[in-house]
Coordinates of C-alpha atoms in Angstrom, one line a residue:
Chain A
M243 CA -1.4 20.4 34.7
G244 CA -3.5 23.4 33.6
Q245 CA -6.2 23.6 31.0
L246 CA -7.0 21.2 28.3
F247 CA -5.6 21.7 24.8
D248 CA -8.2 21.6 22.1
H249 CA -6.4 19.0 20.1
K250 CA -4.6 16.0 21.3
E251 CA -3.0 13.4 19.2
I252 CA -2.3 9.8 20.1
F253 CA 0.6 8.1 18.4
A254 CA 1.0 4.3 18.8
F255 CA 4.3 2.6 18.2
G256 CA 4.1 -1.0 17.2
S257 CA 6.1 -3.7 15.4
G258 CA 5.6 -7.2 14.3
K259 CA 8.8 -8.2 16.0
G260 CA 10.4 -7.4 19.3
G261 CA 13.8 -5.7 19.6
V262 CA 13.5 -3.4 16.6
G263 CA 13.6 -0.2 18.6
K264 CA 10.0 0.8 19.4
S265 CA 10.6 2.0 23.0
F266 CA 13.8 3.6 21.9
L267 CA 12.0 5.5 19.1
A268 CA 9.0 6.5 21.3
T269 CA 11.3 7.8 24.0
N270 CA 13.4 9.9 21.8
V271 CA 10.4 11.3 19.8
A272 CA 8.9 12.2 23.1
L273 CA 12.0 14.1 24.2
V274 CA 12.3 15.9 20.9
L275 CA 8.7 17.0 21.1
G276 CA 9.3 18.1 24.7
R277 CA 12.2 20.2 23.8
K278 CA 10.1 21.9 21.2
G279 CA 7.7 22.9 23.9
R280 CA 5.0 20.3 23.4
K281 CA 3.6 18.6 26.4
V282 CA 4.0 14.8 25.9
L283 CA 2.8 11.8 27.8
L284 CA 4.6 8.5 27.2
V285 CA 2.5 5.5 28.1
D286 CA 4.1 2.1 28.4
A287 CA 1.4 -0.1 27.0
D288 CA 3.7 -3.0 26.6
L289 CA 1.5 -4.9 28.9
G290 CA 3.6 -7.6 30.5
G291 CA 7.0 -6.4 29.2
A292 CA 7.1 -2.8 30.3
N293 CA 10.4 -1.0 30.5
L294 CA 10.0 2.4 29.1
H295 CA 11.2 3.9 32.4
T296 CA 14.6 2.2 31.7
C297 CA 14.8 3.9 28.4
L298 CA 14.3 7.2 30.2
G299 CA 17.0 6.2 32.7
I300 CA 14.7 6.2 35.8
P301 CA 13.9 3.5 38.2
A302 CA 10.6 1.6 37.9
P303 CA 8.0 4.0 39.4
E304 CA 5.7 3.0 42.2
A305 CA 2.6 4.2 40.4
N306 CA 1.8 2.5 37.1
L307 CA -0.8 1.5 34.6
S308 CA -2.1 -1.5 36.5
D309 CA -3.1 0.9 39.3
F310 CA -5.5 2.5 36.9
I311 CA -6.6 -0.6 35.2
H312 CA -7.1 -2.9 38.1
H313 CA -7.3 -0.7 41.2
N314 CA -9.3 2.1 39.7
R315 CA -6.9 4.8 40.7
P316 CA -7.5 8.1 38.8
I317 CA -5.2 8.4 35.8
Q318 CA -3.7 11.5 37.2
D319 CA -2.2 9.5 40.1
T320 CA -0.4 7.2 37.8
I321 CA 1.4 9.9 35.8
I322 CA 4.9 10.7 36.9
R323 CA 7.3 13.5 35.9
T324 CA 10.4 12.6 34.1
P325 CA 13.8 14.4 34.3
F326 CA 13.0 15.8 30.8
E327 CA 11.2 18.9 30.0
N328 CA 7.5 18.6 29.1
V329 CA 7.7 14.8 29.2
W330 CA 5.5 12.7 31.6
L331 CA 5.3 9.0 31.9
I332 CA 2.8 6.3 32.8
S333 CA 4.8 3.3 33.5
G334 CA 3.7 -0.2 32.5
G335 CA 2.3 -2.6 35.1
Q336 CA 5.0 -4.6 36.8
D337 CA 2.6 -7.3 38.0
I338 CA 2.7 -10.3 35.8
L339 CA -0.8 -11.7 36.0
G340 CA -3.9 -10.1 34.7
I341 CA -2.6 -6.9 33.3
A342 CA -1.3 -8.5 30.1
N343 CA -5.0 -9.1 29.2
P344 CA -7.2 -6.2 30.0
K345 CA -10.8 -6.5 29.0
H346 CA -12.2 -4.4 26.2
T347 CA -14.0 -2.1 28.6
Q348 CA -10.7 -1.5 30.5
K349 CA -9.0 -0.6 27.3
M350 CA -11.7 1.8 26.4
R351 CA -11.6 3.4 29.9
L352 CA -7.9 3.9 29.5
L353 CA -8.3 5.6 26.1
K354 CA -11.0 7.8 27.4
A355 CA -8.9 8.8 30.4
L356 CA -6.0 9.5 28.2
Q357 CA -8.1 11.9 26.2
E358 CA -8.6 13.9 29.4
V359 CA -5.0 14.2 30.4
D360 CA -3.8 17.7 29.8
V361 CA -1.0 17.1 27.2
E362 CA -0.8 17.7 23.5
V363 CA 0.6 14.4 22.4
V364 CA 0.2 10.9 23.9
L365 CA 2.7 8.3 22.7
L366 CA 1.7 4.7 23.3
D367 CA 4.5 2.2 23.3
L368 CA 3.0 -1.1 22.4
G369 CA 4.2 -4.6 22.9
A370 CA 5.6 -6.4 20.0
G371 CA 3.5 -8.8 17.9
T372 CA 0.0 -9.0 16.8
G373 CA -2.0 -9.6 20.0
H374 CA -5.5 -8.1 20.1
N375 CA -4.5 -5.6 22.8
T376 CA -1.7 -4.3 20.6
L377 CA -3.8 -4.2 17.5
D378 CA -6.6 -2.4 19.2
F379 CA -4.4 0.3 20.6
F380 CA -2.7 0.6 17.3
L381 CA -6.1 1.0 15.5
V382 CA -7.6 3.6 17.9
A383 CA -4.5 5.8 17.8
D384 CA -4.6 8.8 15.6
K385 CA -1.4 7.6 14.0
G386 CA 0.0 4.2 14.1
V387 CA 3.8 4.0 13.7
M388 CA 5.5 0.7 12.7
V389 CA 9.1 0.3 13.5
V390 CA 10.9 -1.9 11.0
M391 CA 14.5 -3.0 10.5
P392 CA 15.8 -3.6 7.0
E393 CA 16.0 -7.3 7.3
P394 CA 13.7 -10.1 6.2
T395 CA 12.2 -11.2 9.5
S396 CA 11.4 -7.7 10.5
V397 CA 9.9 -6.7 7.2
E398 CA 7.9 -9.9 7.1
N399 CA 6.5 -9.4 10.5
A400 CA 5.7 -5.8 9.7
Y401 CA 3.5 -6.9 6.9
R402 CA 2.0 -9.5 9.1
F403 CA 1.3 -6.7 11.6
I404 CA -0.3 -4.5 9.0
K405 CA -2.4 -7.4 7.7
S406 CA -3.6 -8.4 11.2
A407 CA -4.4 -4.8 12.1
L408 CA -6.3 -4.4 8.9
Y409 CA -8.4 -7.5 9.2
R410 CA -9.0 -6.8 12.9
R411 CA -10.4 -3.4 11.8
L412 CA -12.6 -5.0 9.2
I413 CA -13.9 -7.7 11.5
V414 CA -14.8 -5.2 14.2
L415 CA -16.7 -3.1 11.7
A416 CA -18.6 -6.0 9.9
S417 CA -21.8 -6.6 11.8
D418 CA -23.2 -8.9 9.1
P419 CA -22.2 -12.5 10.1
A420 CA -21.7 -13.4 6.4
V421 CA -19.3 -10.6 5.8
R422 CA -17.5 -11.3 9.1
D423 CA -17.2 -14.9 7.9
L424 CA -15.7 -13.8 4.6
V425 CA -13.2 -11.5 6.3
E426 CA -12.1 -14.3 8.6
K427 CA -11.7 -16.6 5.7
A428 CA -9.8 -14.1 3.7
S429 CA -7.3 -13.5 6.4
D430 CA -6.0 -16.9 5.6
R431 CA -4.1 -16.5 2.4
R432 CA -4.9 -20.0 1.1
N433 CA -8.6 -19.5 1.5
D434 CA -11.0 -21.2 -0.9
A435 CA -12.8 -18.0 -1.6
G436 CA -10.0 -17.1 -4.0
I437 CA -9.3 -13.8 -2.2
R438 CA -5.6 -13.0 -2.2
T439 CA -5.5 -9.4 -1.0
P440 CA -7.5 -7.1 1.2
A441 CA -8.3 -5.0 -1.9
E442 CA -9.9 -8.1 -3.4
L443 CA -11.8 -8.8 -0.2
V444 CA -13.4 -5.4 -0.2
E445 CA -14.4 -5.9 -3.8
Q446 CA -16.1 -9.1 -2.8
V447 CA -17.9 -7.5 0.2
V448 CA -19.1 -4.7 -2.1
K449 CA -20.8 -7.4 -4.2
M450 CA -22.4 -9.1 -1.2
D451 CA -23.5 -6.0 0.6
P452 CA -22.7 -2.6 -1.0
T453 CA -23.3 -0.6 2.1
T454 CA -21.0 -2.6 4.3
G455 CA -18.5 -2.8 1.4
Q456 CA -18.5 0.9 1.1
M457 CA -18.0 1.3 4.8
L458 CA -15.0 -1.1 4.8
R459 CA -13.6 0.8 1.9
D460 CA -13.9 4.1 3.7
S461 CA -12.4 2.6 6.8
L462 CA -9.4 1.3 4.9
K463 CA -8.9 4.7 3.3
Q464 CA -8.5 6.2 6.8
F465 CA -6.1 3.5 7.9
R466 CA -2.7 4.9 7.1
P467 CA 0.1 3.3 9.0
R468 CA 3.5 5.0 9.2
I469 CA 6.8 3.3 8.8
V470 CA 10.1 4.1 10.5
L471 CA 13.1 2.2 9.4
N472 CA 15.6 1.6 12.2
Q473 CA 19.3 0.7 11.8
V474 CA 19.8 1.5 8.2
R475 CA 23.3 1.0 6.9
S476 CA 23.1 2.2 3.3
L477 CA 21.1 4.1 0.8
A478 CA 19.8 0.7 -0.4
D479 CA 18.4 0.2 3.1
I480 CA 16.6 3.5 3.0
R481 CA 15.0 2.5 -0.3
I482 CA 13.4 -0.4 1.4
G483 CA 11.1 2.1 3.1
F484 CA 9.9 3.4 -0.3
A485 CA 9.7 -0.1 -1.6
M486 CA 7.5 -1.3 1.3
Q487 CA 5.3 1.7 0.6
A488 CA 4.8 0.6 -3.0
A489 CA 4.3 -3.0 -2.0
C490 CA 1.7 -2.1 0.6
Q491 CA -0.1 0.0 -2.0
K492 CA -0.2 -2.9 -4.5
Y493 CA -0.8 -5.7 -2.0
F494 CA -3.1 -4.2 0.6
G495 CA -4.4 -1.2 -1.4
L496 CA -3.2 0.8 1.5
E497 CA -1.4 4.1 1.7
V498 CA 1.5 3.9 4.0
D499 CA 3.7 6.9 4.9
F500 CA 7.4 6.4 5.2
V501 CA 8.1 9.0 7.8
G502 CA 11.8 8.5 8.6
Y503 CA 14.7 6.3 9.3
L504 CA 17.5 6.0 11.9
E505 CA 21.0 5.3 10.8
N506 CA 22.9 2.5 12.5
D507 CA 25.1 4.2 15.0
D508 CA 27.2 3.1 18.0
Q509 CA 25.7 6.0 19.9
V510 CA 22.5 4.1 20.0
W511 CA 23.7 1.1 22.0
R512 CA 25.8 3.3 24.1
S513 CA 22.7 5.4 25.0
I514 CA 20.7 2.2 25.7
R515 CA 23.5 0.7 27.8
T516 CA 24.0 3.8 29.9
R517 CA 20.2 4.4 30.1
Q518 CA 20.7 7.9 28.8
P519 CA 18.1 8.8 26.1
L520 CA 19.9 10.1 23.1
A521 CA 17.7 13.0 22.3
A522 CA 18.4 14.4 25.8
M523 CA 21.7 15.7 24.6
G524 CA 20.4 17.4 21.5
G525 CA 22.2 17.9 18.2
G526 CA 23.8 15.3 16.0
K527 CA 22.5 13.2 13.1
L528 CA 20.2 11.0 15.0
F529 CA 18.7 13.9 16.8
R530 CA 17.8 15.4 13.5
S531 CA 16.3 12.1 12.4
F532 CA 14.1 12.1 15.5
E533 CA 13.1 15.7 14.6
T534 CA 12.2 14.7 11.1
I535 CA 10.1 11.8 12.3
A536 CA 8.3 13.9 14.9
F537 CA 7.7 16.6 12.4
N538 CA 6.3 14.2 9.8
L539 CA 4.0 12.5 12.3
L540 CA 2.6 15.8 13.5
S541 CA 2.2 17.3 10.1
N542 CA 1.0 14.2 8.2
Q543 CA 4.0 14.3 5.9
Q544 CA 6.5 11.8 4.7
L545 CA 9.9 11.4 3.2
K546 CA 10.2 12.0 -0.5
P547 CA 12.4 9.7 -2.6
E548 CA 15.8 11.2 -3.2
Chain B
M200 CA -8.3 1.5 -2.9
K201 CA -8.6 -0.6 -5.9
P202 CA -7.4 -4.0 -6.9
L203 CA -4.3 -3.8 -9.1
H204 CA -6.0 -4.6 -12.4
Q205 CA -8.5 -1.7 -11.9
Q206 CA -5.8 0.8 -11.2
N207 CA -4.9 3.4 -13.8
Y208 CA -1.4 4.0 -14.9
Y209 CA -0.9 6.8 -12.5
E210 CA -2.1 4.7 -9.6
I211 CA 0.1 1.8 -10.7
L212 CA 3.2 4.0 -10.6
G213 CA 2.0 5.8 -7.5
I214 CA 2.3 9.3 -8.9
P215 CA -0.1 12.2 -9.1
R216 CA -1.8 13.1 -12.4
E217 CA 0.3 16.1 -12.9
A218 CA 3.6 14.2 -12.4
T219 CA 6.5 15.5 -14.4
P220 CA 8.5 13.2 -16.8
E221 CA 11.2 13.2 -14.2
Q222 CA 8.9 12.0 -11.5
I223 CA 7.5 9.4 -13.8
R224 CA 11.0 8.1 -14.6
K225 CA 11.9 8.0 -10.9
A226 CA 8.7 6.2 -10.0
F227 CA 9.3 3.7 -12.7
E228 CA 12.9 3.1 -11.6
M229 CA 11.8 2.6 -8.1
S230 CA 9.0 0.3 -9.0
K231 CA 11.4 -1.8 -11.0
Q232 CA 13.7 -2.2 -8.1
T233 CA 10.8 -2.9 -5.7
F234 CA 9.2 -5.6 -7.7
E235 CA 12.3 -7.5 -8.8
S236 CA 11.7 -10.9 -7.5
N237 CA 13.4 -11.6 -4.2
S238 CA 13.5 -8.0 -3.2
L239 CA 13.3 -7.6 0.6
A240 CA 10.2 -5.5 0.5
T241 CA 8.2 -7.9 -1.7
Y242 CA 9.3 -11.5 -1.4
S243 CA 6.8 -12.3 1.4
L244 CA 3.8 -10.6 -0.2
F245 CA 4.1 -11.5 -3.9
S246 CA 5.0 -14.6 -5.8
D247 CA 7.5 -14.3 -8.7
E248 CA 4.6 -14.4 -11.1
E249 CA 2.8 -11.6 -9.4
N250 CA 6.0 -9.6 -9.3
R251 CA 6.3 -10.1 -13.0
E252 CA 2.7 -9.1 -13.6
I253 CA 3.2 -5.9 -11.7
L254 CA 6.4 -5.2 -13.5
T255 CA 4.7 -5.7 -16.8
L256 CA 2.0 -3.3 -15.8
T257 CA 4.5 -0.8 -14.5
Q258 CA 6.4 -1.0 -17.8
K259 CA 3.2 -0.3 -19.7
A260 CA 2.3 2.6 -17.5
Y261 CA 5.8 4.0 -18.0
N262 CA 5.8 3.5 -21.8
T263 CA 2.5 5.4 -22.1
L264 CA 3.0 8.1 -19.6
F265 CA 6.6 8.9 -20.5
N266 CA 5.6 9.5 -24.1
L267 CA 4.0 12.8 -24.4
N268 CA 1.6 11.9 -27.2
L269 CA 0.6 8.6 -25.7
R270 CA 0.1 10.3 -22.4
Q271 CA -2.1 13.0 -23.8
A272 CA -4.3 10.4 -25.5
Y273 CA -4.4 8.3 -22.3
D274 CA -5.3 11.2 -20.2
Q275 CA -8.2 12.0 -22.6
Q276 CA -9.3 8.4 -22.5
L277 CA -9.1 8.4 -18.7
Q278 CA -11.1 11.6 -18.5
S279 CA -13.8 10.3 -20.7
E280 CA -14.0 7.1 -18.8
E281 CA -14.3 8.9 -15.5
Q282 CA -17.0 11.1 -17.0
T283 CA -19.0 8.2 -18.3
S284 CA -18.6 6.2 -15.1
T285 CA -19.7 9.2 -13.0
T286 CA -22.8 9.9 -15.2
K287 CA -23.7 6.4 -16.2
R288 CA -21.6 3.5 -17.1
K289 CA -23.7 2.3 -20.0
T290 CA -24.4 5.5 -21.9
K291 CA -21.0 5.5 -23.5
T292 CA -21.4 6.4 -27.2
P293 CA -19.2 5.2 -30.0
A294 CA -18.3 8.8 -30.6
S295 CA -16.7 9.2 -27.2
P296 CA -13.3 11.0 -27.1
D297 CA -11.7 7.5 -26.9
K298 CA -10.7 8.1 -30.5
P299 CA -7.5 10.0 -30.3
S300 CA -5.9 7.3 -28.3
I301 CA -6.1 4.8 -31.1
Q302 CA -5.4 7.1 -33.9
S303 CA -1.9 5.9 -34.4
V304 CA -3.2 2.4 -34.6
S305 CA -6.4 2.9 -36.6
S306 CA -4.6 4.8 -39.3
Q307 CA -3.3 1.4 -40.3
E308 CA -6.8 0.3 -41.0
D309 CA -6.8 2.1 -44.3
D310 CA -3.7 0.6 -45.8
L311 CA -4.7 -3.0 -45.3
P312 CA -3.4 -5.5 -47.9
P313 CA -6.2 -6.7 -50.1
M314 CA -7.5 -10.0 -48.8
G315 CA -9.2 -12.8 -50.4
K316 CA -11.4 -15.4 -48.8
N317 CA -8.5 -17.7 -48.3
A318 CA -6.6 -15.2 -46.3
L319 CA -7.2 -17.2 -43.1
Q320 CA -6.3 -20.5 -44.6
P321 CA -2.6 -20.6 -43.6
Y322 CA -3.5 -19.8 -40.0
I323 CA -6.2 -22.4 -39.7
A324 CA -3.9 -24.9 -41.4
G325 CA -1.3 -24.1 -38.9
T326 CA 1.4 -23.0 -41.3
K327 CA 1.2 -19.5 -39.9
P328 CA 0.7 -18.6 -36.2
F329 CA -2.4 -16.6 -35.4
D330 CA -1.2 -13.1 -34.9
G331 CA -2.6 -9.6 -34.8
S332 CA -3.1 -9.4 -38.5
A333 CA -4.9 -12.8 -38.4
L334 CA -7.3 -11.3 -35.9
K335 CA -7.8 -8.3 -38.1
A336 CA -8.2 -10.4 -41.3
A337 CA -10.8 -12.5 -39.6
R338 CA -12.7 -9.5 -38.4
L339 CA -12.6 -7.8 -41.9
L340 CA -13.7 -11.1 -43.5
A341 CA -16.6 -11.3 -41.1
G342 CA -17.4 -7.7 -42.1
I343 CA -17.4 -6.5 -38.5
S344 CA -16.1 -3.1 -37.4
L345 CA -14.1 -2.6 -34.3
D346 CA -17.0 -0.9 -32.6
E347 CA -19.2 -3.9 -33.3
L348 CA -16.6 -6.3 -32.1
A349 CA -16.2 -4.2 -29.0
S350 CA -19.9 -4.3 -28.1
Q351 CA -20.0 -8.0 -28.8
T352 CA -17.0 -9.0 -26.8
K353 CA -17.3 -6.2 -24.2
I354 CA -13.7 -5.5 -24.7
R355 CA -12.7 -1.9 -25.0
K356 CA -12.2 -0.8 -28.6
T357 CA -8.7 0.5 -27.9
Y358 CA -7.6 -2.8 -26.6
L359 CA -9.0 -4.5 -29.7
S360 CA -7.0 -2.3 -31.9
Y361 CA -4.0 -2.9 -29.8
L362 CA -4.5 -6.6 -30.1
E363 CA -4.7 -6.4 -33.9
A364 CA -1.7 -4.1 -34.1
E365 CA 0.2 -6.2 -31.6
S366 CA 1.0 -3.1 -29.5
F367 CA 1.8 -5.5 -26.7
S368 CA 3.2 -2.7 -24.5
S369 CA -0.2 -1.0 -24.5
L370 CA -2.1 -4.1 -23.5
P371 CA -2.8 -5.2 -19.9
A372 CA -1.1 -8.2 -18.2
S373 CA -0.9 -11.4 -20.1
V374 CA -3.8 -13.1 -18.3
Y375 CA -6.1 -10.5 -19.6
V376 CA -4.7 -10.5 -23.0
R377 CA -5.3 -14.3 -23.2
G378 CA -8.8 -13.7 -22.1
F379 CA -9.3 -11.0 -24.8
V380 CA -7.9 -13.2 -27.5
K381 CA -10.2 -16.1 -26.6
L382 CA -13.2 -13.8 -26.6
V383 CA -12.3 -12.3 -30.0
A384 CA -11.6 -15.8 -31.4
A385 CA -14.9 -17.0 -30.2
A386 CA -16.7 -13.9 -31.7
L387 CA -14.9 -14.5 -35.1
S388 CA -15.4 -18.2 -35.1
L389 CA -11.7 -18.9 -35.0
P390 CA -10.3 -22.0 -33.2
I391 CA -10.2 -20.6 -29.7
E392 CA -7.3 -22.6 -28.1
Q393 CA -5.1 -22.5 -31.1
T394 CA -5.6 -18.7 -31.6
A395 CA -4.9 -18.0 -27.9
Q396 CA -1.8 -20.2 -27.9
D397 CA -0.3 -18.7 -31.0
Y398 CA -1.0 -15.2 -30.0
M399 CA 0.3 -15.6 -26.5
N400 CA 3.5 -17.1 -27.8
R401 CA 4.1 -13.9 -29.8
Y402 CA 3.1 -11.8 -26.9
A403 CA 5.5 -13.7 -24.6
S404 CA 8.5 -13.5 -27.0
A405 CA 7.9 -9.8 -27.5
T406 CA 7.5 -8.9 -23.9
Q407 CA 10.2 -11.0 -22.5
P408 CA 12.0 -9.3 -19.6
G409 CA 15.2 -7.6 -20.6
Q410 CA 13.9 -6.8 -24.1
A411 CA 13.7 -3.2 -25.1
P412 CA 10.2 -1.8 -24.4
H413 CA 8.0 -2.2 -27.4
G414 CA 6.3 0.7 -29.0
I415 CA 8.1 3.8 -27.8

């Protein structure tokens, strides 16, 4: 695929809850980027529940991620061309056993290999939920995107996801067993250490061990999840994105970027039913929403209220 | 990132320091909607009480920043705090540019009604609730300046003057106010629980949700 680009970005798409439109969003953002002339690699990292190929309207490819992870095939051999300009795919493993739980070294090998693939943007479509695999991929990505629907269960799980990712990040960083212990304790909201929020946790750690505390604080500053709202039906729904932003800032002490929303539209289920990605057609309201999201992700921007 | 109670008014509203009044108003409106109890974005993170605390803080932030004079004073105070905390936390002198921010309040210090030794009697006897003027009377009777009380209680002088003037909207959330009142009561040898209780009753009735913001 030619020479390496100097800068490659990895976006990971996660969600606390399944069925909120992760794969749908990842696919369409990939297509939009492809149409703009960016080389994009979609990776189906929903280990165990892979179906990104279906979103793209192609049959399950022969080569897939498990060939790389379990059979040591070179990453190049697992990449397939899609019918869409500038978009490539690594399909998820179809074998049920084993792949759902790759070892840490296998994950690292995958990330390293992805760095070497000659594309500009890698989009990782993660499984739903807060499993370690999902969180680890979400955390190593340059940008983690959370897909949320404006409804209680989805919002709740989105917070749970952010919280799990955040504590996972802190636990991985904390080498001091005492600090690690405190982080684990704090992850339970009813802990007896009286720590209610991550912001308070970091304050506590600073008191115990200023160097580690500072490190955690810096690490949290760099952790900046993005939110995309899917299936919005009203202006009030859109405001939930901004409200979640404010809530995260107050509760987690985290900056969260609200990068875009997708309106509820019959076109969406039609596109899913017919396995024809929406963005392939170009034009229309939803296409512009995908463009906005892609643009905001690439340029580190976000929506502005009103 | 900072815990909520350490955030300044700009951080509380989530706006830049150079925010326009329009931005401030919008941020405030949004924040009100967000932290109404039972809002979709907050119900799973914050209890009703926490939501209320945030709303109170937000209201205070708005009251200060939306008023040009108060904002100027606040900015100066913030700036001087940042300077002192970057140089050294403890070298803060009494002549710090804190002053302008309490001018409106401290000007009242001059026109105090004359007070005899029995000025506190009705409060202690329970016929009058301990309010801001009781705190002030007790302090003057003890012959202590705001600066001295500030260094004794470790409460910022501005807050002390707000306590005395009952500028509730300029004070932090009620839990802190209660703490302040107790410290002040202890320093001035007032009955601690009674003082705190009386004062907080006044605070609560003045800052009840729905009531017009105090002090604009």
